Amino acid sequence: MTMENINGANDRLKELTPQVREKALALASGYENNGMNANEALQKGIAEA
């Protein structure tokens, strides 16, 4: 996992509305709990929110 990937996901997260950000974080949390690494989980959560 590179810092560039983490920063890119965090930047995308900041651009979301509060409601969509909340949904993205909830989805990412579920993916992370299922064994996905944090960066991939966040990116997938954002994409699906």
PDB file of N, CA and C in Angstrom, residues 8 23 32 35:
ATOM      1  N   GLY A   8      -4.981   9.455  -2.201  1.00  0.00           N
ATOM      2  CA  GLY A   8      -5.979   9.566  -3.254  1.00  0.00           C
ATOM      3  C   GLY A   8      -7.362   9.176  -2.766  1.00  0.00           C
ATOM      4  N   LYS A  23     -22.056   6.555   4.098  1.00  0.00           N
ATOM      5  CA  LYS A  23     -22.333   5.255   3.484  1.00  0.00           C
ATOM      6  C   LYS A  23     -21.042   4.596   3.009  1.00  0.00           C
ATOM      7  N   GLU A  32     -13.439  -4.200   5.263  1.00  0.00           N
ATOM      8  CA  GLU A  32     -12.220  -4.367   6.059  1.00  0.00           C
ATOM      9  C   GLU A  32     -12.404  -5.480   7.090  1.00  0.00           C
ATOM     10  N   GLY A  35     -11.665  -8.895   5.824  1.00  0.00           N
ATOM     11  CA  GLY A  35     -10.300  -9.235   5.461  1.00  0.00           C
ATOM     12  C   GLY A  35      -9.664  -8.415   4.359  1.00  0.00           C
TER      13      GLY A  35
END
